[in-house]
Short mmCIF file of C-alpha atoms and ligand atoms in Angstrom, two decimals:
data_model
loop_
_atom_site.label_atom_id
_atom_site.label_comp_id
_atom_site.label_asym_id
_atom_site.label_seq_id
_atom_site.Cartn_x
_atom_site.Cartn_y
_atom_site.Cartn_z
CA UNK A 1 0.00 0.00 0.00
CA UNK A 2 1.46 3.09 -1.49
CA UNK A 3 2.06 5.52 1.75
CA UNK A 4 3.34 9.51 1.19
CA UNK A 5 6.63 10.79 3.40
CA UNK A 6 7.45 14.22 3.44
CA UNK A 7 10.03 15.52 1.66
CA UNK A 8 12.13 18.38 1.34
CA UNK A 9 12.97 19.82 -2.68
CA UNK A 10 14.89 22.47 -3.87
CA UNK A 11 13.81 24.79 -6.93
CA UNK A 12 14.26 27.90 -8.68
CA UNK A 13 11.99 29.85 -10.32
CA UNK A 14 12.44 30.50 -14.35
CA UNK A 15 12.56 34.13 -14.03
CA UNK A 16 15.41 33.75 -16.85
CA UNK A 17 14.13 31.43 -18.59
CA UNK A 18 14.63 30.52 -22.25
CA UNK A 19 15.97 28.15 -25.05
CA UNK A 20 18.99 30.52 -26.54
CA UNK A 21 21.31 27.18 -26.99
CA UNK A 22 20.41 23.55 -27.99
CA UNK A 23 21.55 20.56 -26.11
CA UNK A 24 19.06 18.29 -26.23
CA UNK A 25 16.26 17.39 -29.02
CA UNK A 26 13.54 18.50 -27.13
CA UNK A 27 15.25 22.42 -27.35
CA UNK A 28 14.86 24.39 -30.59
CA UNK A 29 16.09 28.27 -30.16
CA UNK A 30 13.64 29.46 -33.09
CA UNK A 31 10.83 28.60 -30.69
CA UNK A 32 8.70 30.69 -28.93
CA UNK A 33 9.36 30.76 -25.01
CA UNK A 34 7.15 32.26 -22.68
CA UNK A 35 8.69 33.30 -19.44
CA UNK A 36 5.54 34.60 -17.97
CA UNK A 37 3.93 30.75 -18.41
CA UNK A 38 6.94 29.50 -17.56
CA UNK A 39 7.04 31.01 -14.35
CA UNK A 40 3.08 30.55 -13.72
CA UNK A 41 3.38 26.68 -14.38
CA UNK A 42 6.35 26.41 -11.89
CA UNK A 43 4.52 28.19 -9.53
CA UNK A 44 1.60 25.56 -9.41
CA UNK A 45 4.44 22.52 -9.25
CA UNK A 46 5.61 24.35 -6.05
CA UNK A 47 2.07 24.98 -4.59
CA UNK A 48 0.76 21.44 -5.42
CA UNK A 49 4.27 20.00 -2.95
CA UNK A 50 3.51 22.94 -0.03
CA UNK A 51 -0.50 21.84 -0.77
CA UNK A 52 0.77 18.11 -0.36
CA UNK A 53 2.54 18.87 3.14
CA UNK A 54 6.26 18.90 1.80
CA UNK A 55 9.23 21.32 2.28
CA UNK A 56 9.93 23.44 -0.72
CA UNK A 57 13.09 25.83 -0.52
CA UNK A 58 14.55 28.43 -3.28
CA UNK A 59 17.87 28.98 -4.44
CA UNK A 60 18.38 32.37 -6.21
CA UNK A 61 18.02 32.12 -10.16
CA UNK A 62 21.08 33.90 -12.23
CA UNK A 63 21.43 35.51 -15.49
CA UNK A 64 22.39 33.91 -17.85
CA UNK A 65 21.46 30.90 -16.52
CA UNK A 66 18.13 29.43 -18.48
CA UNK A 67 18.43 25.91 -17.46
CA UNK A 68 18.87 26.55 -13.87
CA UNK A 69 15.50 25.80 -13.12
CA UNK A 70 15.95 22.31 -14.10
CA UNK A 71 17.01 21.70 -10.30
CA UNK A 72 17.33 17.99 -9.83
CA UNK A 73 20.77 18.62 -12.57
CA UNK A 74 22.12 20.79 -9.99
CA UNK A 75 23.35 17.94 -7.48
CA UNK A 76 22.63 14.92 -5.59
CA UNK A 77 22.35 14.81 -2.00
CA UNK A 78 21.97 11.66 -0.04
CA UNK A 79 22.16 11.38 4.06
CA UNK A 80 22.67 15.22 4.07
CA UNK A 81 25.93 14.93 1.20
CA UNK A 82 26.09 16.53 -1.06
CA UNK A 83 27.65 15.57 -4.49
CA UNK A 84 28.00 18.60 -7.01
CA UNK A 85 27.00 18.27 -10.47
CA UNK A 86 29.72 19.01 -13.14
CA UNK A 87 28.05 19.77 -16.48
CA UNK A 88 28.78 18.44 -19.65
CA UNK A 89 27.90 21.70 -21.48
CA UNK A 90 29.53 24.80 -20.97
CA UNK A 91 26.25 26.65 -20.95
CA UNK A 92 25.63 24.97 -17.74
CA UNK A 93 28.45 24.81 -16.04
CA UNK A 94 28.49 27.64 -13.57
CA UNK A 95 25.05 25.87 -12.60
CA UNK A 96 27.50 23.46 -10.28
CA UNK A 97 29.10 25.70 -7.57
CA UNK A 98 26.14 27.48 -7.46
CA UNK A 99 24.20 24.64 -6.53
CA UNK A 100 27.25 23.42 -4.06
CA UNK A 101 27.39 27.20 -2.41
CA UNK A 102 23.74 27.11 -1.88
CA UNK A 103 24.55 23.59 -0.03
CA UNK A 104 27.87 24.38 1.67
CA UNK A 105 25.88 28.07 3.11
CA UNK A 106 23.16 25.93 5.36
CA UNK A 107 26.17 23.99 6.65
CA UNK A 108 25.60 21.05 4.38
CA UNK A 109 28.68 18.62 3.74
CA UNK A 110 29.48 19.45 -0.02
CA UNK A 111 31.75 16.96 -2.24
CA UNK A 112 33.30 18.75 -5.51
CA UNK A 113 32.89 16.53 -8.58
CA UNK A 114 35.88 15.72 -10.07
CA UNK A 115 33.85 13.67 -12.96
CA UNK A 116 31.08 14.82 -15.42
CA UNK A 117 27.64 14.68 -14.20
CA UNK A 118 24.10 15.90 -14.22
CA UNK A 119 23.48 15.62 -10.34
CA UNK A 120 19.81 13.58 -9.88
CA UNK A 121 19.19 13.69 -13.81
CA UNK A 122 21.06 10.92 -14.02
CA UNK A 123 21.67 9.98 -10.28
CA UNK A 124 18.35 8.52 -8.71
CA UNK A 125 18.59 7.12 -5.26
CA UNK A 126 16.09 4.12 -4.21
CA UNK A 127 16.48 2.32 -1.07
CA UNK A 128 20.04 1.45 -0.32
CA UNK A 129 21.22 1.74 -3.73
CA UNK A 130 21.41 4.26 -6.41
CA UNK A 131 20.26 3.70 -9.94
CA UNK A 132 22.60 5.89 -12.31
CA UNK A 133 22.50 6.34 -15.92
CA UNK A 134 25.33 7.29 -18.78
CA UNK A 135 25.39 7.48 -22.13
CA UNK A 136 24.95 11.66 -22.74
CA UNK A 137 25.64 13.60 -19.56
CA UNK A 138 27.21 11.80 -17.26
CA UNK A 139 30.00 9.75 -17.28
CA UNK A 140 30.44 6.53 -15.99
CA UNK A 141 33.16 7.57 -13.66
CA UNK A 142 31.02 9.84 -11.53
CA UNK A 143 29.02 6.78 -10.62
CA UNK A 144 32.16 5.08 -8.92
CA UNK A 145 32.92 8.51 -8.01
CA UNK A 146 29.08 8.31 -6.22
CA UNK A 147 29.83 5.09 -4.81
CA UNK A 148 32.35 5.69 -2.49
CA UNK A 149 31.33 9.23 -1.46
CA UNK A 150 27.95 7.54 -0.37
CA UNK A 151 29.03 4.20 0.37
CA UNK A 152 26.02 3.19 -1.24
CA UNK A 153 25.95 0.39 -4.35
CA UNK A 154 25.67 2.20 -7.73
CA UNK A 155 23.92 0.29 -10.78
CA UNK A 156 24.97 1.92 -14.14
CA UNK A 157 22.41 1.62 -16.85
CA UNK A 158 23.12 2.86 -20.49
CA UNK A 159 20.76 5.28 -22.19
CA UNK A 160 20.41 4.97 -25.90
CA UNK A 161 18.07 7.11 -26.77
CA UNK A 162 18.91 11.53 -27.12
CA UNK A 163 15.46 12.33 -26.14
CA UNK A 164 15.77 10.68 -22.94
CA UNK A 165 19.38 11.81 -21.95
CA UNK A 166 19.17 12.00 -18.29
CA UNK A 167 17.97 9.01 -16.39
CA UNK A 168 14.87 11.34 -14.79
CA UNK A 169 13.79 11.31 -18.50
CA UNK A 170 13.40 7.30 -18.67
CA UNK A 171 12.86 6.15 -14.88
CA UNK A 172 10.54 7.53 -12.04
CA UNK A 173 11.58 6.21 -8.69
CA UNK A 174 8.02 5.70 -6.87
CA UNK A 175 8.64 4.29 -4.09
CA UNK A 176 12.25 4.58 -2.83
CA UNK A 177 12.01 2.22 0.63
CA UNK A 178 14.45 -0.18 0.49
CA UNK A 179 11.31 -2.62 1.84
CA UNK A 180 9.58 -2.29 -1.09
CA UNK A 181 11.39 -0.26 -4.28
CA UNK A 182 8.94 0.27 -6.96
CA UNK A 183 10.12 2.30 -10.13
CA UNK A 184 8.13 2.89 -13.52
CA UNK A 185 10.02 3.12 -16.94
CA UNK A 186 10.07 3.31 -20.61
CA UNK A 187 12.51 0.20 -22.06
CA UNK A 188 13.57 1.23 -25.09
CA UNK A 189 15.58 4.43 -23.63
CA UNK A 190 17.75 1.45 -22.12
CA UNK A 191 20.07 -1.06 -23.68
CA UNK A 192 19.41 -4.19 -24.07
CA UNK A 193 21.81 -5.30 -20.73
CA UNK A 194 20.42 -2.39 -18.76
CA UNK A 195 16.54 -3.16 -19.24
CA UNK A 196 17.57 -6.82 -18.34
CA UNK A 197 19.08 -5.52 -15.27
CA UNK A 198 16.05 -3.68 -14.52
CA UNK A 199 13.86 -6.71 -14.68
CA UNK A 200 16.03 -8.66 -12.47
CA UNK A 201 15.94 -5.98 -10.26
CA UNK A 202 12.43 -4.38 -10.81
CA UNK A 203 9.97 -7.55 -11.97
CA UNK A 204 7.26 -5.43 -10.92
CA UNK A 205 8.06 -2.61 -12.54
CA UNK A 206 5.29 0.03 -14.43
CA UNK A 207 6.23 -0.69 -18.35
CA UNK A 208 5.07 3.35 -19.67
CA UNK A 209 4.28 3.42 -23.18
CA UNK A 210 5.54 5.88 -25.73
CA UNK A 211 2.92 8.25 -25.47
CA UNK A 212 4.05 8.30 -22.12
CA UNK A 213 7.41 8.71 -22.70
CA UNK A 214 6.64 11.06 -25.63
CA UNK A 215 4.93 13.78 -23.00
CA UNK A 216 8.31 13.11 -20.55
CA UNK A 217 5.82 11.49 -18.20
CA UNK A 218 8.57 9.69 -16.70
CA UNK A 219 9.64 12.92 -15.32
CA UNK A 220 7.92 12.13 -12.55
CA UNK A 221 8.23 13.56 -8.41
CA UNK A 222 6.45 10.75 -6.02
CA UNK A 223 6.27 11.24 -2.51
CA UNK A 224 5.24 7.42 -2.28
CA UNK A 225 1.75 8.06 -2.73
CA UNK A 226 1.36 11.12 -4.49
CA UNK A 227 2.65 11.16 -7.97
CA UNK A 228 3.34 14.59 -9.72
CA UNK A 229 3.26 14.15 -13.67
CA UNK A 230 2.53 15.32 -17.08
CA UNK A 231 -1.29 15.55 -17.94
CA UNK A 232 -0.70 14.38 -20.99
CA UNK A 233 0.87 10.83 -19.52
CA UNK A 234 -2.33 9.40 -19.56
CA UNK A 235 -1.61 5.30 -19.74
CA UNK A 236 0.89 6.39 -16.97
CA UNK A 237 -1.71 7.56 -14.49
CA UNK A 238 -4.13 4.99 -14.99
CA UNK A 239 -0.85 2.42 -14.39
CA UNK A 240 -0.26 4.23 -11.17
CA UNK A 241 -3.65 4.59 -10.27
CA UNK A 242 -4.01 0.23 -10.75
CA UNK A 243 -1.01 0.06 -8.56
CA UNK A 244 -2.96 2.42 -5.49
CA UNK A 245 -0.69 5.53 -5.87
CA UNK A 246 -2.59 9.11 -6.07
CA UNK A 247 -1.47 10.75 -9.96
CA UNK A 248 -1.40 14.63 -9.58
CA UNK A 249 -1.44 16.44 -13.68
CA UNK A 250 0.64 19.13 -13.21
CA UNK A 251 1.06 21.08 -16.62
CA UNK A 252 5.06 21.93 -17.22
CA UNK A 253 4.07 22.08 -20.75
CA UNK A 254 6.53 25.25 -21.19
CA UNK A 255 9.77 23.93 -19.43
CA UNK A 256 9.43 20.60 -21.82
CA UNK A 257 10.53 23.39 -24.26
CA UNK A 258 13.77 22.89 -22.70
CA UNK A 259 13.71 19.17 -22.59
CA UNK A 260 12.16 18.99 -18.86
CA UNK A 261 9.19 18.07 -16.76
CA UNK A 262 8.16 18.41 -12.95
CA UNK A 263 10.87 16.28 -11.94
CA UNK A 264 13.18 18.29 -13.96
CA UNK A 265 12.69 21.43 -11.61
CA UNK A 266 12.78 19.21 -8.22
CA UNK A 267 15.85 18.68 -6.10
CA UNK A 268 15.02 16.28 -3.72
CA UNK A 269 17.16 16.88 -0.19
CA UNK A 270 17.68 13.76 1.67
CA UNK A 271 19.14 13.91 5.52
CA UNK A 272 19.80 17.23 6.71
CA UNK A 273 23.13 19.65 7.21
CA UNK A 274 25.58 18.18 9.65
CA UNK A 275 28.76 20.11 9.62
CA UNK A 276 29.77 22.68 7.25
CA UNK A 277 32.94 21.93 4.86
CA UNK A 278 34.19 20.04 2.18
CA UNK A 279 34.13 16.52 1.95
CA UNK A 280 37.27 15.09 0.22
CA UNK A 281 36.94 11.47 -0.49
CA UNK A 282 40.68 9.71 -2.25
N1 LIG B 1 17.79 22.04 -21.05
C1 LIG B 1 18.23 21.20 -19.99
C2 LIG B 1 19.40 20.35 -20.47
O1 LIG B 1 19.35 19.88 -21.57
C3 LIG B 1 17.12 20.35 -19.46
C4 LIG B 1 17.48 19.59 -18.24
C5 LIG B 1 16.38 18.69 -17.75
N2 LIG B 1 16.65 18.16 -16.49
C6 LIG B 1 16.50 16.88 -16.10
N3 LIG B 1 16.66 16.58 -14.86
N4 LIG B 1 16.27 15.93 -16.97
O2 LIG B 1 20.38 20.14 -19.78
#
């Protein structure tokens, strides 16, 4: 039985928002953006977690910056550490330390990244373990590089297909007790050795469908009950409503402009701030 915990995200509002630069399919710079909508939609998202009990903090949006309200790229924090992201584009990259500064200024322990990744795009933590993808952002050594700064097993699975470049774009996490892990995801973004690992490791796993997919329904925020995604992921809902979780349509019809969804624009911040400093691991 599907039961909610409350949860703590970081996001930041799209007051800059826009597609000037094209690094995934999904972005296409001759298209219209509207920042207004932009800003309106994320407002909802934020609303529907404070509505649904759960913590929801800010950090500052920059200049220059148009993708920093794709949050959940901007690190990965598990047991109160954080990892920092380290961007594959340059367009991005100053996204990183700002994300670790917001971290290491409410006296969270902060790792520096010394290999390419996307932070909880491609990082998704689920009971003990973490489920980490490669193939376009990320690179396969920031998942050993995960590994031993969490001390937490790290599966690698290989994404094959550019629409779904981060992992968030392929795999929701719905349930992350390490009781009773339940995830929902779309095979074909997978090779053929990482969906078989995900059957061995999920055989009850929600299949989504392309339409699904299509609508980055995948892009998903659960709470363990509650389920945040697309409208349009309508075979999606109906699989999580079989299954006893609690679908929520939440339109981010405007950010998919930039190739992201609800989950997209959620940092979720696991454990709270110990000590303040940097956390070298060798
Ligand atoms: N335009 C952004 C990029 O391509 C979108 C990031 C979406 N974020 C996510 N967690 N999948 O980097």
């Amino acid at each position: 039985m599907p039961v909610a915990t409350p949860r703590t995200y970081l996001m930041c509002e799209p007051v800059h928002y826009t597609v000037s630069y094209e690094i995934n399919p999904w972005m296409d710079v001759t298209r219209h953006t509207d920042r207004d909508l932009a800003v309106a939609q994320w407002r909802v998202l934020r609303d529907t977690y404070l509505a649904l009990g759960h913590t929801v903090e800010t950090i500052d949006p920059r200049e220059g910056l148009p993708d920093m309200v794709y949050a959940a790229n901007g690190a990965t924090v598990v047991d109160g550490v954080v990892y920092s992201a380290r961007f594959r584009y340059a367009e991005r990259g100053p996204e990183g330390p700002a994300y670790q500064k917001w971290f290491a200024d409410r006296g969270f322990l902060t790792h520096t990244a010394d290999a390419t990744n996307e932070g909880e795009g491609d990082l998704l933590a689920i009971g003990d373990m973490i489920l980490a993808g490669f193939g376009f952002r990320t690179d396969r050594a920031a998942h050993t590089e995960a590994q031993e700064l969490f001390g937490r097993p790290v599966i690698s699975l290989e994404l094959v297909d550019p629409h779904f470049y981060h992992l968030d774009t392929a795999l929701t996490v719905l349930n992350s007790d390490a009781a009773d892990p339940q995830i929902a995801y779309y095979p074909p973004a997978f090779s053929a050795g990482s969906r078989a690992v995900l059957e061995r490791l999920f055989p009850d796993a929600i299949l989504a469908t392309a339409d699904d997919a299509a609508a980055l329904g995948l892009n998903a925020v659960s709470d363990g009950y509650n389920v945040v995604v697309a409208p349009a992921a309508v075979d999606l809902a109906a699989a999580l409503r079989a299954r006893g979780y609690n679908p929520i349509p939440v339109d981010t019809s405007e950010l998919l402009k930039g190739g992201g969804g609800a989950k997209c624009c959620t940092l979720e911040v696991r454990g709270s701030a110990s000590a303040p400093g940097t956390l070298e691991v060798s």
